[in-house]
CSV table of C-alpha atoms in Angstrom, one decimal:
chain,number,residue,atom,x,y,z
A,1,UNK,CA,-3.5,-12.5,2.7
A,2,UNK,CA,-4.4,-16.2,2.9
A,3,UNK,CA,-5.2,-15.9,6.7
A,4,UNK,CA,-7.3,-12.8,6.0
A,5,UNK,CA,-9.3,-14.7,3.3
A,6,UNK,CA,-9.8,-17.7,5.6
A,7,UNK,CA,-10.9,-15.5,8.5
A,8,UNK,CA,-13.3,-13.2,6.7
A,9,UNK,CA,-14.6,-15.6,4.0
A,10,UNK,CA,-14.0,-19.1,5.2
A,11,UNK,CA,-12.1,-19.9,2.0
A,12,UNK,CA,-9.1,-22.3,2.4
A,13,UNK,CA,-6.6,-20.9,-0.1
A,14,UNK,CA,-4.3,-23.2,-1.9
A,15,UNK,CA,-2.6,-20.6,-4.1
A,16,UNK,CA,-2.9,-17.1,-5.4
A,17,UNK,CA,-2.3,-16.3,-9.1
A,18,UNK,CA,-1.8,-12.7,-10.3
A,19,UNK,CA,-4.1,-11.9,-13.3
A,20,UNK,CA,-3.5,-8.2,-13.5
A,21,UNK,CA,-2.6,-5.3,-11.3
A,22,UNK,CA,-4.6,-5.6,-8.1
A,23,UNK,CA,-6.5,-8.7,-9.4
A,24,UNK,CA,-5.7,-12.2,-8.1
A,25,UNK,CA,-7.2,-15.6,-8.9
A,26,UNK,CA,-7.7,-17.7,-5.8
A,27,UNK,CA,-7.3,-21.5,-6.0
A,28,UNK,CA,-9.0,-23.0,-2.9
A,29,UNK,CA,-10.5,-26.1,-1.5
A,30,UNK,CA,-13.9,-24.5,-2.2
A,31,UNK,CA,-13.1,-23.8,-5.8
A,32,UNK,CA,-11.9,-20.8,-7.8
A,33,UNK,CA,-12.5,-17.1,-7.0
A,34,UNK,CA,-11.3,-13.7,-8.0
A,35,UNK,CA,-10.0,-11.2,-5.5
A,36,UNK,CA,-9.7,-7.5,-6.4
A,37,UNK,CA,-8.0,-4.7,-4.4
A,38,UNK,CA,-9.6,-1.2,-4.6
A,39,UNK,CA,-8.6,2.1,-3.0
A,40,UNK,CA,-11.9,3.3,-1.6
A,41,UNK,CA,-15.4,2.3,-0.7
A,42,UNK,CA,-17.2,3.8,-3.7
A,43,UNK,CA,-17.8,0.3,-5.1
A,44,UNK,CA,-19.8,-0.7,-1.9
A,45,UNK,CA,-22.4,2.0,-2.5
A,46,UNK,CA,-22.7,1.1,-6.2
A,47,UNK,CA,-23.1,-2.6,-5.5
A,48,UNK,CA,-25.8,-1.9,-2.9
A,49,UNK,CA,-27.6,0.0,-5.6
A,50,UNK,CA,-27.1,-3.0,-8.0
A,51,UNK,CA,-28.6,-5.3,-5.4
A,52,UNK,CA,-31.5,-3.0,-4.7
A,53,UNK,CA,-32.4,-2.9,-8.3
A,54,UNK,CA,-31.9,-6.7,-8.7
A,55,UNK,CA,-29.7,-6.1,-11.8
A,56,UNK,CA,-28.6,-9.5,-13.1
A,57,UNK,CA,-25.8,-8.5,-15.5
A,58,UNK,CA,-23.0,-8.4,-12.9
A,59,UNK,CA,-21.0,-11.0,-11.1
A,60,UNK,CA,-22.0,-11.4,-7.5
A,61,UNK,CA,-19.8,-10.2,-4.7
A,62,UNK,CA,-19.3,-12.5,-1.7
A,63,UNK,CA,-20.2,-11.1,1.7
A,64,UNK,CA,-17.6,-11.3,4.4
A,65,UNK,CA,-18.2,-12.5,8.0
A,66,UNK,CA,-19.5,-9.0,8.9
A,67,UNK,CA,-22.0,-9.1,6.0
A,68,UNK,CA,-20.0,-6.5,4.2
A,69,UNK,CA,-18.9,-6.4,0.5
A,70,UNK,CA,-15.5,-4.8,1.2
A,71,UNK,CA,-12.8,-6.0,3.6
A,72,UNK,CA,-10.0,-3.7,4.9
A,73,UNK,CA,-6.6,-4.9,3.7
A,74,UNK,CA,-3.6,-2.8,4.7
A,75,UNK,CA,-4.4,0.7,3.3
A,76,UNK,CA,-6.9,-0.6,0.8
A,77,UNK,CA,-10.0,-2.8,0.5
A,78,UNK,CA,-10.6,-6.2,-1.1
A,79,UNK,CA,-13.6,-7.9,-2.4
A,80,UNK,CA,-14.1,-11.5,-3.7
A,81,UNK,CA,-16.3,-12.9,-6.5
A,82,UNK,CA,-16.7,-16.4,-8.0
A,83,UNK,CA,-14.3,-17.0,-10.8
A,84,UNK,CA,-16.0,-17.2,-14.2
A,85,UNK,CA,-14.2,-18.9,-17.0
A,86,UNK,CA,-13.9,-16.4,-19.9
A,87,UNK,CA,-12.0,-18.6,-22.3
A,88,UNK,CA,-14.5,-18.6,-25.2
A,89,UNK,CA,-12.1,-16.8,-27.4
A,90,UNK,CA,-12.4,-13.2,-28.6
A,91,UNK,CA,-15.7,-13.5,-30.5
A,92,UNK,CA,-15.6,-9.7,-30.8
A,93,UNK,CA,-18.8,-9.2,-32.8
A,94,UNK,CA,-20.8,-11.3,-30.3
A,95,UNK,CA,-19.3,-9.6,-27.3
A,96,UNK,CA,-20.0,-6.1,-28.7
A,97,UNK,CA,-23.6,-7.1,-29.4
A,98,UNK,CA,-24.0,-8.5,-25.9
A,99,UNK,CA,-22.4,-5.3,-24.5
A,100,UNK,CA,-24.8,-3.0,-26.2
A,101,UNK,CA,-27.8,-5.2,-25.2
A,102,UNK,CA,-26.5,-5.1,-21.6
A,103,UNK,CA,-26.0,-1.4,-21.6
A,104,UNK,CA,-29.6,-1.0,-22.8
A,105,UNK,CA,-30.8,-3.3,-20.0
A,106,UNK,CA,-28.6,-1.5,-17.4
A,107,UNK,CA,-29.7,2.0,-18.4
A,108,UNK,CA,-33.4,1.2,-18.7
A,109,UNK,CA,-33.6,-0.4,-15.3
A,110,UNK,CA,-31.7,2.3,-13.5
A,111,UNK,CA,-33.0,5.6,-15.1
A,112,UNK,CA,-34.1,8.4,-12.8
A,113,UNK,CA,-34.2,12.2,-12.8
A,114,UNK,CA,-32.0,14.2,-10.5
A,115,UNK,CA,-32.2,18.0,-9.8
A,116,UNK,CA,-29.4,20.3,-11.1
A,117,UNK,CA,-28.9,24.0,-11.0
A,118,UNK,CA,-27.8,26.5,-13.6
A,119,UNK,CA,-24.2,26.2,-12.4
A,120,UNK,CA,-24.1,22.5,-13.4
A,121,UNK,CA,-24.7,23.4,-17.1
A,122,UNK,CA,-22.3,26.4,-17.0
A,123,UNK,CA,-19.5,24.2,-15.5
A,124,UNK,CA,-20.1,21.5,-18.1
A,125,UNK,CA,-20.1,24.1,-20.9
A,126,UNK,CA,-16.8,25.6,-19.6
A,127,UNK,CA,-15.1,22.2,-19.2
A,128,UNK,CA,-16.1,21.0,-22.7
A,129,UNK,CA,-15.1,24.4,-24.3
A,130,UNK,CA,-11.7,24.1,-22.6
A,131,UNK,CA,-11.1,20.7,-24.2
A,132,UNK,CA,-12.3,21.9,-27.6
A,133,UNK,CA,-10.1,25.0,-27.5
A,134,UNK,CA,-7.1,22.9,-26.4
A,135,UNK,CA,-7.6,20.5,-29.3
A,136,UNK,CA,-8.0,23.4,-31.7
A,137,UNK,CA,-4.8,25.0,-30.5
A,138,UNK,CA,-2.9,21.7,-30.7
A,139,UNK,CA,-3.8,21.1,-34.4
A,140,UNK,CA,-3.4,24.8,-35.3
A,141,UNK,CA,0.1,24.6,-34.0
A,142,UNK,CA,0.8,21.4,-35.9
A,143,UNK,CA,-0.5,22.9,-39.2
A,144,UNK,CA,1.6,26.0,-38.7
A,145,UNK,CA,4.7,24.0,-38.2
A,146,UNK,CA,4.1,21.8,-41.3
A,147,UNK,CA,3.2,24.8,-43.5
A,148,UNK,CA,6.6,26.3,-42.8
A,149,UNK,CA,8.4,23.2,-44.0
A,150,UNK,CA,9.6,23.3,-47.6
A,151,UNK,CA,9.9,19.6,-48.1
A,152,UNK,CA,7.0,17.9,-46.2
A,153,UNK,CA,6.8,14.2,-45.5
A,154,UNK,CA,3.8,12.2,-46.8
A,155,UNK,CA,2.2,12.2,-43.3
A,156,UNK,CA,2.7,16.0,-43.0
A,157,UNK,CA,1.1,16.5,-46.4
A,158,UNK,CA,-1.8,14.3,-45.3
A,159,UNK,CA,-2.5,16.5,-42.3
A,160,UNK,CA,-2.2,19.7,-44.3
A,161,UNK,CA,-4.6,18.4,-46.9
A,162,UNK,CA,-7.1,17.1,-44.3
A,163,UNK,CA,-6.9,19.9,-41.7
A,164,UNK,CA,-10.2,21.3,-42.9
A,165,UNK,CA,-11.9,18.1,-41.7
A,166,UNK,CA,-10.4,18.4,-38.2
A,167,UNK,CA,-11.3,22.1,-38.1
A,168,UNK,CA,-14.8,21.3,-39.3
A,169,UNK,CA,-15.4,18.6,-36.6
A,170,UNK,CA,-14.2,20.9,-33.8
A,171,UNK,CA,-16.6,23.7,-35.2
A,172,UNK,CA,-19.4,21.1,-35.2
A,173,UNK,CA,-18.6,20.3,-31.6
A,174,UNK,CA,-18.9,23.9,-30.6
A,175,UNK,CA,-22.2,24.2,-32.5
A,176,UNK,CA,-23.7,21.1,-30.8
A,177,UNK,CA,-22.6,22.4,-27.4
A,178,UNK,CA,-24.2,25.8,-28.1
A,179,UNK,CA,-27.4,24.0,-29.1
A,180,UNK,CA,-27.2,21.9,-26.0
A,181,UNK,CA,-26.9,24.9,-23.8
A,182,UNK,CA,-29.9,26.6,-25.6
A,183,UNK,CA,-32.0,23.5,-25.3
A,184,UNK,CA,-31.3,23.1,-21.5
A,185,UNK,CA,-31.6,26.7,-20.6
A,186,UNK,CA,-34.8,26.1,-18.5
A,187,UNK,CA,-33.8,22.6,-17.3
A,188,UNK,CA,-33.9,21.9,-13.6
A,189,UNK,CA,-33.3,18.2,-13.8
A,190,UNK,CA,-31.4,15.7,-15.9
A,191,UNK,CA,-31.8,12.0,-16.6
A,192,UNK,CA,-29.1,9.8,-15.1
A,193,UNK,CA,-28.6,6.0,-14.8
A,194,UNK,CA,-26.0,3.5,-13.8
A,195,UNK,CA,-23.0,3.6,-16.1
A,196,UNK,CA,-20.5,0.7,-16.6
A,197,UNK,CA,-17.7,2.9,-18.1
A,198,UNK,CA,-15.2,0.2,-18.5
A,199,UNK,CA,-15.7,-1.7,-21.8
A,200,UNK,CA,-13.1,-4.5,-22.3
A,201,UNK,CA,-13.5,-7.7,-24.2
A,202,UNK,CA,-12.0,-9.6,-21.3
A,203,UNK,CA,-14.7,-8.3,-19.0
A,204,UNK,CA,-17.5,-10.0,-20.9
A,205,UNK,CA,-18.6,-13.6,-20.3
A,206,UNK,CA,-20.9,-14.7,-23.1
A,207,UNK,CA,-21.3,-18.1,-21.4
A,208,UNK,CA,-22.6,-16.7,-18.1
A,209,UNK,CA,-24.1,-13.5,-19.6
A,210,UNK,CA,-22.3,-11.4,-17.1
A,211,UNK,CA,-20.0,-8.3,-17.0
A,212,UNK,CA,-17.0,-9.4,-14.9
A,213,UNK,CA,-15.8,-6.0,-13.6
A,214,UNK,CA,-17.7,-3.4,-11.6
A,215,UNK,CA,-14.9,-1.2,-10.4
A,216,UNK,CA,-15.9,1.8,-12.6
A,217,UNK,CA,-19.6,1.6,-12.2
A,218,UNK,CA,-21.1,5.0,-11.4
A,219,UNK,CA,-24.2,7.2,-11.8
A,220,UNK,CA,-24.0,9.5,-14.8
A,221,UNK,CA,-25.7,10.5,-18.0
A,222,UNK,CA,-26.4,7.5,-20.3
A,223,UNK,CA,-24.4,9.0,-23.2
A,224,UNK,CA,-21.1,8.8,-21.3
A,225,UNK,CA,-21.3,5.0,-21.5
A,226,UNK,CA,-21.7,5.3,-25.3
A,227,UNK,CA,-18.9,7.8,-25.6
A,228,UNK,CA,-16.6,5.7,-23.4
A,229,UNK,CA,-16.9,2.6,-25.6
A,230,UNK,CA,-16.0,4.5,-28.8
A,231,UNK,CA,-13.0,6.2,-27.1
A,232,UNK,CA,-11.7,2.9,-25.8
A,233,UNK,CA,-12.3,0.8,-29.0
A,234,UNK,CA,-12.5,3.0,-32.1
A,235,UNK,CA,-13.0,-0.1,-34.3
A,236,UNK,CA,-16.5,-0.3,-32.9
A,237,UNK,CA,-17.4,2.6,-35.2
A,238,UNK,CA,-17.3,0.0,-37.9
A,239,UNK,CA,-20.4,-1.7,-36.4
A,240,UNK,CA,-23.1,1.0,-36.2
A,241,UNK,CA,-25.8,-1.5,-37.0
A,242,UNK,CA,-25.2,-3.2,-33.8
A,243,UNK,CA,-25.4,0.1,-31.9
A,244,UNK,CA,-28.7,0.9,-33.6
A,245,UNK,CA,-30.3,-2.6,-33.3
A,246,UNK,CA,-29.1,-3.5,-29.8
A,247,UNK,CA,-29.3,-0.1,-28.0
A,248,UNK,CA,-31.2,2.6,-29.9
A,249,UNK,CA,-34.3,0.4,-30.5
A,250,UNK,CA,-34.5,-0.2,-26.8
A,251,UNK,CA,-33.5,3.2,-25.4
A,252,UNK,CA,-34.8,6.4,-26.7
A,253,UNK,CA,-32.2,9.2,-26.1
A,254,UNK,CA,-33.6,12.6,-25.2
A,255,UNK,CA,-32.9,15.5,-27.4
A,256,UNK,CA,-30.5,17.1,-24.9
A,257,UNK,CA,-28.6,13.8,-24.6
A,258,UNK,CA,-28.3,13.5,-28.4
A,259,UNK,CA,-26.9,17.0,-28.7
A,260,UNK,CA,-24.3,16.5,-26.0
A,261,UNK,CA,-23.3,13.1,-27.4
A,262,UNK,CA,-22.8,14.6,-30.9
A,263,UNK,CA,-20.7,17.4,-29.4
A,264,UNK,CA,-18.4,14.9,-27.6
A,265,UNK,CA,-18.1,12.6,-30.6
A,266,UNK,CA,-16.9,15.6,-32.7
A,267,UNK,CA,-14.1,16.5,-30.3
A,268,UNK,CA,-11.2,15.1,-32.4
A,269,UNK,CA,-8.8,12.8,-30.6
A,270,UNK,CA,-5.2,13.9,-30.3
A,271,UNK,CA,-2.6,12.2,-32.4
A,272,UNK,CA,1.2,12.7,-31.9
A,273,UNK,CA,3.6,12.4,-34.7
A,274,UNK,CA,6.8,10.3,-34.1
A,275,UNK,CA,9.9,9.6,-36.1
A,276,UNK,CA,8.2,6.6,-37.7
A,277,UNK,CA,6.6,7.9,-40.9
A,278,UNK,CA,4.6,4.7,-41.6
A,279,UNK,CA,3.2,4.9,-38.0
A,280,UNK,CA,2.3,8.6,-38.6
A,281,UNK,CA,0.4,7.7,-41.8
A,282,UNK,CA,-1.5,4.9,-40.0
A,283,UNK,CA,-2.4,7.3,-37.1
A,284,UNK,CA,-3.7,10.0,-39.4
A,285,UNK,CA,-5.6,7.5,-41.6
A,286,UNK,CA,-7.4,6.2,-38.5
A,287,UNK,CA,-8.2,9.7,-37.5
A,288,UNK,CA,-9.8,10.4,-40.9
A,289,UNK,CA,-11.8,7.2,-40.6
A,290,UNK,CA,-12.9,8.2,-37.2
A,291,UNK,CA,-14.2,11.5,-38.6
A,292,UNK,CA,-16.1,9.6,-41.4
A,293,UNK,CA,-17.5,7.2,-38.8
A,294,UNK,CA,-18.7,9.9,-36.5
A,295,UNK,CA,-20.6,11.5,-39.3
A,296,UNK,CA,-22.4,8.2,-40.0
A,297,UNK,CA,-22.8,7.6,-36.2
A,298,UNK,CA,-24.7,10.9,-35.8
A,299,UNK,CA,-26.9,10.0,-38.7
A,300,UNK,CA,-28.1,7.0,-36.6
A,301,UNK,CA,-29.3,9.1,-33.7
């Protein structure tokens, strides 16, 4: 590895420190760098797109001796970036604010329309309906099991008493999906943009105003970035003002995008009961809060 880095990048490695799976910190005579190992060349295409649009929210990738962003390493590829110190502490609220502002910047500067056919919407409809039906069947089975128990535990009672809310959310998901299909019946194109799709507090440098990972960057509907962040960090649903102020005031979502986002947000996450009754109560309480928050979230759109 050291010889490869010297040969392709002219970096004299002193030591390699493992930061995460497939992520190494390079200590060298030239300074500190981060090396990442990836499985395919998808990132190369996305980074060329980033460079073409002059997007300034990402960390720069070093070119190798062949003026390429990726270097073959065994059965994989590597790329190297300057190391950015991210030791400012968690500062969660500030990082969330910066992230929404950066998403707005990223989406706004990469929007374009792409042609789609009727099959695109039919496939999307089928895929989402499949997930909704699977979630419905899952919770229907849970409620049937608990209703047949004579002496229910507190968490089982909680689910029985609140099942109507889960059922209502899944019904809302179906309704929003139906409205989305009606709204797009004559559509021949959709609006897409660059999506980050990998929210993580550790990937945000407030000092450098940069996102530190680009492995999941792709072209997709803008709402998938919004949906992704709430799936990864449900606590963000506490901070709807930040979403409204930092994103919605800069990006106007189209009606079809709003309908699809509302559908996805209403697809209730799965929870699995364990032998730990306190843990079960916590899981269900969080789920109930999620449903309340989704209702407030939709009111912001």
